[in-house]
Amino acid sequence: MVITSLVRNLEFAKYQDFYLDVFGIYYDITTTNQNKTIMGVKISSTAGYMYTDMWVMASIIQLGTFSFCRRFLNQHNDPCGRLFDQMTQAVRSGQSNIAEGVSRHQTSIETEMRLVDVARASINELGNDYSFILMANKQVAWRNNGPNAIALRALKPDAPHYGEDVMHDMMEHVLMQKERY
């Protein structure tokens, strides 16, 4: 249910020069003083996506979805492995398109927005798969105003503090954030 609620709440919307991320926080993505700013982070390399809440959340959802699929989808309920493939590819597409889109911020905000929109669509597709699984098991998602959903939405990822070894630090950060969810 936690992953389902995370997926339902991972929304990407463009409002003029702002993104609305998973937590409903608006981030200015306008250019200021010749420096690019996205999600409140100055972007000086194409790895800037690793600093965004939406990419960290997509990574958490990707890890959770992979664990869910390995644990609950099997030959009995997914004999050809299509649902496993569909779910893991949808979440991979979401996370990858965020990375690619934000990486293109310096060259084309239009391309960035298109790719982030593809990410949103992929995450929505994943949400539909989770909804199907819940209903197939005679379960329902948490109510939006229920205590579990409210508590989950109140969680915000910690700001990353990556050092010189960005890849190692990023992986450590994502795994630490995943433990909170």
Short mmCIF file of the C-alpha atoms (twelve columns), coordinates in Angstrom:
data_MODEL
# 
_entry.id   MODEL 
# 
loop_
_atom_site.group_PDB 
_atom_site.id 
_atom_site.type_symbol 
_atom_site.label_atom_id 
_atom_site.label_alt_id 
_atom_site.label_comp_id 
_atom_site.label_asym_id 
_atom_site.label_seq_id 
_atom_site.Cartn_x 
_atom_site.Cartn_y 
_atom_site.Cartn_z 
_atom_site.pdbx_PDB_model_num 
ATOM 1   C CA . MET A 1   0.000   0.000   0.000   1 
ATOM 2   C CA . VAL A 2   2.899   2.355   0.695   1 
ATOM 3   C CA . ILE A 3   4.204   2.012   -2.869  1 
ATOM 4   C CA . THR A 4   0.680   2.464   -4.231  1 
ATOM 5   C CA . SER A 5   0.278   5.683   -2.261  1 
ATOM 6   C CA . LEU A 6   3.719   6.917   -3.321  1 
ATOM 7   C CA . VAL A 7   2.837   6.227   -6.944  1 
ATOM 8   C CA . ARG A 8   -0.559  7.941   -6.640  1 
ATOM 9   C CA . ASN A 9   1.096   11.008  -5.151  1 
ATOM 10  C CA . LEU A 10  4.046   11.266  -7.551  1 
ATOM 11  C CA . GLU A 11  2.708   14.013  -9.758  1 
ATOM 12  C CA . PHE A 12  4.663   16.159  -12.160 1 
ATOM 13  C CA . ALA A 13  2.960   19.280  -13.392 1 
ATOM 14  C CA . LYS A 14  4.255   22.406  -15.083 1 
ATOM 15  C CA . TYR A 15  2.758   25.650  -13.872 1 
ATOM 16  C CA . GLN A 16  4.377   28.427  -15.867 1 
ATOM 17  C CA . ASP A 17  7.999   28.308  -14.655 1 
ATOM 18  C CA . PHE A 18  7.490   25.923  -11.753 1 
ATOM 19  C CA . TYR A 19  7.411   22.166  -11.187 1 
ATOM 20  C CA . LEU A 20  5.022   20.579  -8.719  1 
ATOM 21  C CA . ASP A 21  6.783   17.585  -7.226  1 
ATOM 22  C CA . VAL A 22  5.558   14.591  -5.268  1 
ATOM 23  C CA . PHE A 23  5.093   16.632  -2.114  1 
ATOM 24  C CA . GLY A 24  3.161   19.479  -3.679  1 
ATOM 25  C CA . ILE A 25  6.142   21.815  -3.365  1 
ATOM 26  C CA . TYR A 26  6.746   24.243  -6.187  1 
ATOM 27  C CA . TYR A 27  10.311  24.657  -7.423  1 
ATOM 28  C CA . ASP A 28  11.440  27.578  -9.519  1 
ATOM 29  C CA . ILE A 29  13.157  26.371  -12.706 1 
ATOM 30  C CA . THR A 30  13.828  29.765  -14.192 1 
ATOM 31  C CA . THR A 31  17.244  31.062  -15.120 1 
ATOM 32  C CA . THR A 32  18.737  33.480  -12.616 1 
ATOM 33  C CA . ASN A 33  22.005  35.387  -13.062 1 
ATOM 34  C CA . GLN A 34  23.163  33.119  -15.901 1 
ATOM 35  C CA . ASN A 35  22.972  30.064  -13.593 1 
ATOM 36  C CA . LYS A 36  20.426  27.340  -14.247 1 
ATOM 37  C CA . THR A 37  18.281  26.465  -11.255 1 
ATOM 38  C CA . ILE A 38  16.027  23.423  -11.102 1 
ATOM 39  C CA . MET A 39  14.275  22.020  -8.077  1 
ATOM 40  C CA . GLY A 40  16.101  24.624  -6.014  1 
ATOM 41  C CA . VAL A 41  19.494  23.240  -7.088  1 
ATOM 42  C CA . LYS A 42  21.959  25.065  -9.313  1 
ATOM 43  C CA . ILE A 43  22.758  22.770  -12.211 1 
ATOM 44  C CA . SER A 44  26.335  22.774  -13.424 1 
ATOM 45  C CA . SER A 45  26.432  19.223  -14.777 1 
ATOM 46  C CA . THR A 46  24.076  16.717  -16.290 1 
ATOM 47  C CA . ALA A 47  23.999  14.785  -12.994 1 
ATOM 48  C CA . GLY A 48  21.824  17.475  -11.396 1 
ATOM 49  C CA . TYR A 49  18.811  15.154  -11.536 1 
ATOM 50  C CA . MET A 50  20.298  13.191  -8.621  1 
ATOM 51  C CA . TYR A 51  19.613  16.194  -6.404  1 
ATOM 52  C CA . THR A 52  15.883  16.407  -7.185  1 
ATOM 53  C CA . ASP A 53  13.178  15.082  -4.874  1 
ATOM 54  C CA . MET A 54  11.242  13.655  -7.819  1 
ATOM 55  C CA . TRP A 55  14.215  11.551  -8.981  1 
ATOM 56  C CA . VAL A 56  14.967  10.337  -5.440  1 
ATOM 57  C CA . MET A 57  11.278  9.413   -4.990  1 
ATOM 58  C CA . ALA A 58  11.181  7.677   -8.386  1 
ATOM 59  C CA . SER A 59  14.281  5.709   -7.352  1 
ATOM 60  C CA . ILE A 60  12.594  4.672   -4.094  1 
ATOM 61  C CA . ILE A 61  9.490   3.599   -6.021  1 
ATOM 62  C CA . GLN A 62  11.671  1.694   -8.493  1 
ATOM 63  C CA . LEU A 63  13.437  -0.199  -5.690  1 
ATOM 64  C CA . GLY A 64  10.126  -0.889  -3.945  1 
ATOM 65  C CA . THR A 65  8.461   -2.066  -7.143  1 
ATOM 66  C CA . PHE A 66  11.306  -4.434  -7.948  1 
ATOM 67  C CA . SER A 67  11.119  -5.896  -4.416  1 
ATOM 68  C CA . PHE A 68  7.323   -6.170  -4.655  1 
ATOM 69  C CA . CYS A 69  7.473   -7.946  -8.025  1 
ATOM 70  C CA . ARG A 70  10.152  -10.398 -6.898  1 
ATOM 71  C CA . ARG A 71  8.186   -11.184 -3.761  1 
ATOM 72  C CA . PHE A 72  4.592   -11.344 -5.001  1 
ATOM 73  C CA . LEU A 73  4.554   -12.108 -8.727  1 
ATOM 74  C CA . ASN A 74  5.165   -15.734 -9.597  1 
ATOM 75  C CA . GLN A 75  4.308   -18.486 -12.100 1 
ATOM 76  C CA . HIS A 76  0.863   -18.891 -10.527 1 
ATOM 77  C CA . ASN A 77  -0.362  -15.292 -10.756 1 
ATOM 78  C CA . ASP A 78  1.894   -14.058 -13.592 1 
ATOM 79  C CA . PRO A 79  2.671   -17.185 -15.651 1 
ATOM 80  C CA . CYS A 80  4.405   -15.413 -18.541 1 
ATOM 81  C CA . GLY A 81  6.067   -12.730 -16.414 1 
ATOM 82  C CA . ARG A 82  4.343   -9.960  -18.345 1 
ATOM 83  C CA . LEU A 83  3.072   -8.055  -15.315 1 
ATOM 84  C CA . PHE A 84  6.520   -8.243  -13.681 1 
ATOM 85  C CA . ASP A 85  8.091   -6.875  -16.874 1 
ATOM 86  C CA . GLN A 86  5.400   -4.217  -17.320 1 
ATOM 87  C CA . MET A 87  5.702   -2.894  -13.786 1 
ATOM 88  C CA . THR A 88  9.483   -2.879  -13.612 1 
ATOM 89  C CA . GLN A 89  9.780   -1.287  -17.065 1 
ATOM 90  C CA . ALA A 90  7.164   1.399   -16.300 1 
ATOM 91  C CA . VAL A 91  8.957   2.486   -13.135 1 
ATOM 92  C CA . ARG A 92  12.344  2.266   -14.839 1 
ATOM 93  C CA . SER A 93  11.014  4.486   -17.627 1 
ATOM 94  C CA . GLY A 94  9.729   7.001   -15.084 1 
ATOM 95  C CA . GLN A 95  13.015  7.240   -13.228 1 
ATOM 96  C CA . SER A 96  15.109  7.268   -16.418 1 
ATOM 97  C CA . ASN A 97  13.020  9.940   -18.127 1 
ATOM 98  C CA . ILE A 98  13.360  12.209  -15.105 1 
ATOM 99  C CA . ALA A 99  17.142  11.767  -15.284 1 
ATOM 100 C CA . GLU A 100 17.263  12.376  -19.023 1 
ATOM 101 C CA . GLY A 101 14.830  15.292  -18.904 1 
ATOM 102 C CA . VAL A 102 16.582  17.155  -16.108 1 
ATOM 103 C CA . SER A 103 19.930  16.474  -17.800 1 
ATOM 104 C CA . ARG A 104 18.615  18.294  -20.866 1 
ATOM 105 C CA . HIS A 105 17.582  21.367  -18.879 1 
ATOM 106 C CA . GLN A 106 20.618  23.344  -20.025 1 
ATOM 107 C CA . THR A 107 19.919  22.739  -23.714 1 
ATOM 108 C CA . SER A 108 16.139  22.586  -23.995 1 
ATOM 109 C CA . ILE A 109 13.540  23.213  -21.326 1 
ATOM 110 C CA . GLU A 110 10.898  22.057  -23.834 1 
ATOM 111 C CA . THR A 111 12.608  18.650  -24.181 1 
ATOM 112 C CA . GLU A 112 13.009  18.490  -20.422 1 
ATOM 113 C CA . MET A 113 9.286   19.079  -19.910 1 
ATOM 114 C CA . ARG A 114 8.352   16.450  -22.508 1 
ATOM 115 C CA . LEU A 115 10.549  13.825  -20.881 1 
ATOM 116 C CA . VAL A 116 9.282   14.654  -17.391 1 
ATOM 117 C CA . ASP A 117 5.741   14.317  -18.782 1 
ATOM 118 C CA . VAL A 118 6.657   10.865  -20.152 1 
ATOM 119 C CA . ALA A 119 7.961   10.028  -16.666 1 
ATOM 120 C CA . ARG A 120 4.634   11.124  -15.168 1 
ATOM 121 C CA . ALA A 121 2.734   8.942   -17.625 1 
ATOM 122 C CA . SER A 122 4.959   5.932   -16.846 1 
ATOM 123 C CA . ILE A 123 4.452   6.360   -13.104 1 
ATOM 124 C CA . ASN A 124 0.677   6.667   -13.668 1 
ATOM 125 C CA . GLU A 125 0.813   3.438   -15.679 1 
ATOM 126 C CA . LEU A 126 2.539   1.765   -12.745 1 
ATOM 127 C CA . GLY A 127 -0.170  3.120   -10.434 1 
ATOM 128 C CA . ASN A 128 -2.793  1.421   -12.589 1 
ATOM 129 C CA . ASP A 129 -0.928  -1.892  -12.272 1 
ATOM 130 C CA . TYR A 130 -0.837  -1.564  -8.477  1 
ATOM 131 C CA . SER A 131 -4.558  -0.679  -8.465  1 
ATOM 132 C CA . PHE A 132 -5.302  -3.808  -10.495 1 
ATOM 133 C CA . ILE A 133 -3.293  -5.997  -8.107  1 
ATOM 134 C CA . LEU A 134 -5.055  -4.513  -5.090  1 
ATOM 135 C CA . MET A 135 -8.506  -5.063  -6.601  1 
ATOM 136 C CA . ALA A 136 -7.601  -8.588  -7.789  1 
ATOM 137 C CA . ASN A 137 -6.808  -9.320  -4.151  1 
ATOM 138 C CA . LYS A 138 -10.028 -7.667  -2.927  1 
ATOM 139 C CA . GLN A 139 -8.095  -4.751  -1.442  1 
ATOM 140 C CA . VAL A 140 -8.366  -1.001  -1.921  1 
ATOM 141 C CA . ALA A 141 -5.854  1.832   -1.756  1 
ATOM 142 C CA . TRP A 142 -5.693  3.997   1.320   1 
ATOM 143 C CA . ARG A 143 -8.076  6.928   1.364   1 
ATOM 144 C CA . ASN A 144 -6.361  10.212  0.445   1 
ATOM 145 C CA . ASN A 145 -7.421  11.714  3.772   1 
ATOM 146 C CA . GLY A 146 -6.681  8.558   5.797   1 
ATOM 147 C CA . PRO A 147 -4.019  8.615   8.508   1 
ATOM 148 C CA . ASN A 148 -1.579  6.374   6.607   1 
ATOM 149 C CA . ALA A 149 -1.750  8.469   3.421   1 
ATOM 150 C CA . ILE A 150 -1.439  11.720  5.358   1 
ATOM 151 C CA . ALA A 151 1.560   10.409  7.308   1 
ATOM 152 C CA . LEU A 152 3.226   9.216   4.113   1 
ATOM 153 C CA . ARG A 153 2.708   12.556  2.348   1 
ATOM 154 C CA . ALA A 154 4.166   14.347  5.363   1 
ATOM 155 C CA . LEU A 155 7.486   12.547  4.834   1 
ATOM 156 C CA . LYS A 156 9.929   14.521  2.769   1 
ATOM 157 C CA . PRO A 157 13.275  13.254  1.561   1 
ATOM 158 C CA . ASP A 158 16.316  14.731  3.225   1 
ATOM 159 C CA . ALA A 159 18.373  17.069  1.078   1 
ATOM 160 C CA . PRO A 160 21.274  15.185  -0.452  1 
ATOM 161 C CA . HIS A 161 24.810  16.149  0.488   1 
ATOM 162 C CA . TYR A 162 26.956  14.454  -2.117  1 
ATOM 163 C CA . GLY A 163 30.698  14.733  -1.868  1 
ATOM 164 C CA . GLU A 164 33.329  14.046  -4.489  1 
ATOM 165 C CA . ASP A 165 32.145  10.458  -4.968  1 
ATOM 166 C CA . VAL A 166 28.701  11.456  -6.231  1 
ATOM 167 C CA . MET A 167 27.645  7.992   -7.458  1 
ATOM 168 C CA . HIS A 168 28.437  6.282   -4.142  1 
ATOM 169 C CA . ASP A 169 26.910  9.100   -2.105  1 
ATOM 170 C CA . MET A 170 23.778  9.154   -4.281  1 
ATOM 171 C CA . MET A 171 23.225  5.412   -3.871  1 
ATOM 172 C CA . GLU A 172 23.747  5.651   -0.135  1 
ATOM 173 C CA . HIS A 173 21.322  8.596   0.055   1 
ATOM 174 C CA . VAL A 174 18.585  6.825   -1.938  1 
ATOM 175 C CA . LEU A 175 18.892  3.670   0.157   1 
ATOM 176 C CA . MET A 176 18.728  5.701   3.394   1 
ATOM 177 C CA . GLN A 177 15.652  7.551   2.124   1 
ATOM 178 C CA . LYS A 178 14.006  4.257   1.077   1 
ATOM 179 C CA . GLU A 179 14.286  2.996   4.650   1 
ATOM 180 C CA . ARG A 180 12.121  5.919   5.785   1 
ATOM 181 C CA . TYR A 181 9.261   4.756   3.552   1 
# 
